[in-house]
């Protein structure tokens, strides 16, 4: 289906659930709230499905108070569920097992399982919000003039783009990324407010935690790989949860000569690994070896029933092959 047909399909639906990937990041939340606020402005009956609650730094977005972690599956009479920014069914932040309506999968991950009844995957989009921007235009929403509803929707999409491009520094940035950003800036979206809300808004304890993680960072494989290992007890003395670690992993690539950063986090039922590459290693390929996925230069894996040591050994082995 073309995006224009999908726009029409959504507008013809009666009750629309919108969801994203588990542990939703700025792109997931920004994309979902942009679509949610837009459909509301068109008087459509829609709501957000989310097993997750939001991290504090995303609560400035309009509609974020709708995300309580309590609506975990489609409610009665829902005919369509739109899943944004999620590559596979296991990672959807909603229970869709019993759902008999239409699942629309809109995403930008290269590794996407096409689990929807309708799938629209554009891996050239730096953020899923780039696709949402086009979708909203096709729904007849105009980003020509400044008004508060449009600005709120724009703020959501700008948040997505800033998140997934690392504030415009990653190689996924295209002319389209800047073109959409320019349109959003023109309707009054406040880029400084968004950046500061997202990144310059940390508790002091978080900075201490980052410091602790960085102190234990190792450089291996001839200085080409930065390794961060975070075990279950890591934050015990700080009295906080580790939460999203994308702020920590990004330091690895700041080191001269480092091509890949691997962050291993011990979780309840195994190990969560995050991978980032600077310029030539395809970390999505490495993640896929272990059933994970993501993008060429940013990917993730959830490994069940493996110790940190085993996971480290196995993943480093795959990284070594690609260096
Ligand atoms: P992060 O390291 O921030 O968790 O994830 C980096 C990228 O990899 C994101 O685009 C995320 O969607 C994807 N990703 C993270 N964990 C997994 C996973 O367990 N499976 C798959 N398929 N993708 C993942
Ligand atoms: Mn994304």
XYZ file of C-alpha atoms and ligand atoms in Angstrom:
348
model
C 0.000 0.000 0.000
C 1.228 3.527 -0.699
C 1.452 6.013 2.164
C -1.395 7.928 0.608
C -3.589 4.788 0.665
C -2.582 4.205 4.277
C -3.559 7.791 5.165
C -6.967 7.186 3.602
C -7.319 3.811 5.331
C -6.623 5.334 8.763
C -9.031 8.215 8.159
C -11.758 5.735 7.202
C -11.261 3.690 10.394
C -13.609 4.074 13.343
C -11.431 3.465 16.371
C -7.648 3.660 16.163
C -5.094 2.374 18.673
C -1.564 3.726 18.342
C 1.527 2.110 19.808
C 5.346 1.806 19.540
C 8.292 -0.317 20.684
C 8.945 -1.301 24.295
C 11.148 1.094 26.288
C 9.990 3.873 23.957
C 12.596 6.478 23.032
C 12.117 10.010 21.718
C 11.358 8.843 18.185
C 8.791 6.262 19.284
C 7.008 8.668 21.634
C 7.316 11.689 19.338
C 5.913 9.753 16.376
C 3.030 8.261 18.363
C 2.073 11.585 19.958
C 2.328 13.432 16.634
C -0.121 10.968 15.053
C -2.332 10.939 18.153
C -2.563 14.749 18.383
C -3.118 15.017 14.646
C -5.926 12.443 14.564
C -7.548 14.155 17.567
C -7.430 17.468 15.692
C -9.298 15.715 12.880
C -11.864 14.517 15.452
C -10.936 10.871 15.044
C -11.576 8.365 17.839
C -8.049 7.314 18.806
C -5.989 6.368 21.849
C -2.515 5.181 22.800
C -1.684 1.617 23.822
C 1.456 1.314 25.956
C 2.752 -1.251 28.428
C 5.477 1.266 29.248
C 5.361 4.532 31.134
C 7.361 7.500 29.879
C 10.763 8.674 30.949
C 10.621 12.082 32.655
C 12.372 13.941 29.851
C 9.585 13.158 27.366
C 6.752 14.440 29.520
C 6.890 17.920 27.983
C 5.195 16.570 24.859
C 1.515 17.297 24.322
C -0.573 14.195 25.032
C 2.165 12.497 27.085
C -0.227 12.384 30.064
C -2.316 9.895 28.049
C 0.510 7.377 28.459
C -0.052 5.737 31.831
C 1.120 2.186 31.172
C -2.407 0.967 31.903
C -3.849 0.454 28.416
C -1.873 -2.582 27.300
C -4.098 -4.038 24.584
C -6.650 -2.777 22.048
C -9.982 -1.777 23.613
C -13.332 -3.023 22.261
C -14.340 -1.923 18.767
C -10.826 -0.962 17.737
C -10.585 -1.690 14.017
C -7.011 -0.512 13.431
C -3.799 -0.519 15.444
C -0.947 1.576 14.067
C 2.499 0.474 15.304
C 5.212 3.093 14.870
C 9.016 2.720 15.088
C 9.006 -0.995 15.889
C 10.785 -3.702 13.874
C 9.141 -6.821 15.243
C 5.999 -8.049 16.938
C 7.806 -9.229 20.086
C 8.965 -5.666 20.748
C 5.566 -3.976 20.404
C 4.567 -2.263 23.668
C 1.060 -3.739 23.360
C -0.517 -7.143 23.597
C -1.862 -7.762 20.094
C -2.323 -11.542 20.342
C -6.121 -11.449 20.507
C -6.514 -8.511 18.122
C -8.445 -9.408 14.980
C -8.485 -5.995 13.301
C -5.871 -4.494 10.979
C -2.293 -3.915 12.150
C -0.468 -1.152 10.300
C 3.305 -1.295 10.728
C 5.040 1.998 9.905
C 8.771 1.985 10.562
C 12.269 2.946 9.478
C 14.329 -0.006 10.787
C 16.238 -1.902 8.101
C 15.519 -5.057 10.081
C 11.738 -5.055 10.084
C 9.833 -8.348 10.062
C 6.816 -6.906 8.183
C 4.509 -8.288 10.863
C 1.624 -5.966 9.963
C -1.372 -6.599 7.725
C -0.176 -3.406 6.079
C 3.543 -2.552 6.166
C 5.265 0.686 5.237
C 9.016 0.595 5.837
C 11.254 3.443 4.741
C 14.776 2.768 5.985
C 15.973 6.040 4.430
C 13.975 7.924 7.037
C 16.317 9.064 9.818
C 13.396 8.888 12.247
C 9.952 7.304 12.004
C 8.611 10.843 12.426
C 9.813 11.667 8.896
C 7.289 9.125 7.622
C 4.649 10.429 10.040
C 5.260 13.951 8.698
C 4.480 12.740 5.176
C 1.498 10.746 6.435
C -0.002 13.790 8.179
C 0.470 15.894 5.043
C -1.377 13.199 3.104
C -4.160 13.381 5.695
C -4.549 17.032 4.781
C -2.825 18.554 7.798
C -1.145 21.774 6.795
C 2.225 22.808 8.178
C 2.046 26.180 6.467
C 0.833 28.417 9.236
C 1.644 28.801 12.890
C -1.094 27.648 15.262
C -0.799 26.007 18.654
C -2.124 22.576 17.631
C 0.219 22.346 14.634
C 3.109 23.576 16.758
C 2.431 20.839 19.353
C 2.388 18.201 16.612
C 5.573 19.691 15.146
C 7.268 19.634 18.551
C 6.576 15.890 18.789
C 8.097 15.211 15.363
C 11.100 17.464 15.969
C 11.756 15.540 19.197
C 11.775 12.305 17.196
C 14.222 13.669 14.663
C 16.605 15.164 17.252
C 16.586 11.861 19.161
C 17.245 9.501 16.263
C 19.815 11.674 14.496
C 21.833 12.332 17.667
C 20.936 16.009 17.188
C 21.747 15.894 13.447
C 25.169 14.248 13.739
C 24.478 10.707 12.524
C 24.894 9.480 8.958
C 21.154 8.856 8.684
C 20.511 12.610 8.255
C 19.349 13.460 4.731
C 18.194 16.494 2.848
C 14.646 15.456 3.759
C 15.541 15.463 7.474
C 16.640 19.089 7.209
C 13.739 20.031 4.946
C 11.174 18.720 7.459
C 13.077 20.342 10.337
C 13.034 23.653 8.461
C 9.256 23.439 8.001
C 8.845 22.717 11.721
C 11.134 25.584 12.708
C 9.090 27.896 10.482
C 5.823 27.041 12.277
C 7.397 28.031 15.592
C 8.838 24.794 16.972
C 11.403 25.732 19.648
C 14.529 23.677 18.937
C 16.458 24.937 21.977
C 13.601 24.128 24.364
C 13.323 20.630 22.872
C 17.058 19.927 23.064
C 17.296 21.180 26.629
C 14.182 19.257 27.731
C 15.617 16.072 26.255
C 19.284 16.295 27.167
C 20.066 19.148 29.559
C 17.605 18.043 32.167
C 19.323 15.270 34.106
C 19.331 14.628 37.838
C 22.745 15.037 39.437
C 22.630 11.340 40.363
C 22.408 10.469 36.661
C 25.594 12.386 35.934
C 27.283 10.500 38.792
C 26.039 7.244 37.291
C 27.419 8.163 33.859
C 30.722 8.969 35.550
C 30.791 5.607 37.270
C 30.018 3.784 34.021
C 32.705 5.701 32.139
C 35.284 4.956 34.845
C 34.827 1.262 34.212
C 34.913 1.527 30.406
C 37.516 -0.653 28.686
C 39.257 -0.243 25.353
C 39.866 -3.549 23.601
C 40.654 -5.081 20.207
C 43.485 -2.667 19.427
C 41.561 0.320 20.699
C 38.806 -0.149 18.133
C 36.144 -1.288 20.579
C 34.929 0.461 23.721
C 33.249 -1.893 26.187
C 30.848 -0.979 28.968
C 29.551 -3.623 31.347
C 26.715 -2.820 33.690
C 25.755 -5.576 36.084
C 22.607 -5.814 38.217
C 24.200 -4.189 41.252
C 25.716 -1.318 39.333
C 23.387 1.414 40.591
C 22.732 -0.015 44.067
C 24.918 2.568 45.833
C 23.330 5.449 43.878
C 19.789 4.321 44.668
C 18.481 4.856 41.132
C 17.502 2.723 38.136
C 19.849 2.532 35.205
C 17.000 3.184 32.695
C 17.827 4.063 29.100
C 21.569 3.888 28.459
C 21.827 5.732 25.132
C 23.461 8.689 26.908
C 26.183 6.411 28.299
C 26.926 4.440 25.143
C 27.373 7.583 23.061
C 30.605 8.405 24.923
C 32.364 5.371 23.485
C 32.355 6.750 19.952
C 33.862 10.029 21.146
C 37.168 8.215 21.604
C 39.743 8.554 18.851
C 40.184 5.275 16.974
C 37.056 3.609 18.386
C 34.791 2.121 15.726
C 32.326 0.121 17.842
C 30.915 0.611 21.317
C 29.334 -2.355 23.051
C 27.262 -1.846 26.174
C 26.151 -4.922 28.084
C 23.480 -4.623 30.725
C 22.470 -7.442 33.041
C 18.660 -7.684 33.171
C 16.155 -9.979 34.918
C 16.163 -12.793 32.378
C 19.465 -12.325 30.587
C 21.512 -9.609 28.959
C 20.564 -6.498 26.971
C 23.268 -5.447 24.538
C 23.504 -2.144 22.688
C 25.849 -1.555 19.785
C 26.941 1.670 18.092
C 29.366 2.099 15.195
C 31.203 5.187 14.040
C 31.805 4.791 10.326
C 32.028 1.376 8.682
C 30.873 -1.560 10.829
C 27.310 -2.786 10.222
C 26.135 -3.421 13.798
C 22.660 -4.400 12.645
C 24.205 -7.439 10.984
C 25.989 -8.325 14.249
C 22.764 -7.881 16.250
C 20.852 -10.104 13.829
C 23.236 -12.995 14.538
C 21.737 -13.009 18.049
C 18.126 -12.340 17.052
C 18.364 -8.578 17.596
C 18.263 -5.776 15.067
C 18.041 -2.048 14.482
C 19.994 0.218 12.166
C 23.387 -0.031 10.443
C 25.161 2.130 13.027
C 22.866 1.559 16.048
C 21.420 -1.766 17.069
C 20.306 -3.785 20.054
C 19.957 -7.364 21.237
C 18.080 -9.097 24.039
C 19.790 -12.384 24.903
C 17.936 -14.725 27.221
C 19.590 -17.368 29.351
C 23.164 -16.198 28.880
C 25.558 -14.753 31.422
C 27.298 -11.415 30.884
C 30.583 -13.237 30.316
C 29.130 -15.559 27.685
C 27.300 -12.739 25.902
C 30.450 -10.600 25.925
C 32.544 -13.402 24.457
C 30.019 -14.243 21.719
C 29.293 -10.667 20.656
C 32.942 -9.564 20.679
C 33.713 -12.547 18.500
C 31.218 -11.284 15.904
C 32.474 -7.699 16.205
C 36.039 -8.850 15.604
C 35.014 -10.406 12.273
C 33.718 -7.031 11.065
C 36.632 -4.802 12.112
P 19.290 0.594 21.887
O 20.704 0.164 21.895
O 19.141 2.060 22.079
O 18.412 -0.228 22.782
O 18.751 0.289 20.454
C 19.385 0.692 19.277
C 18.530 0.319 18.089
O 18.363 -1.087 18.025
C 17.130 0.886 18.137
O 16.795 1.270 16.835
C 16.273 -0.241 18.612
O 14.989 -0.142 18.083
C 17.002 -1.464 18.107
N 16.928 -2.542 19.098
C 17.288 -2.475 20.396
N 17.102 -3.648 21.015
C 16.622 -4.503 20.088
C 16.217 -5.882 20.120
O 16.281 -6.585 21.155
N 15.748 -6.399 18.954
C 15.677 -5.665 17.803
N 15.203 -6.227 16.686
N 16.039 -4.371 17.740
C 16.509 -3.788 18.864
Mn 13.402 5.323 15.475
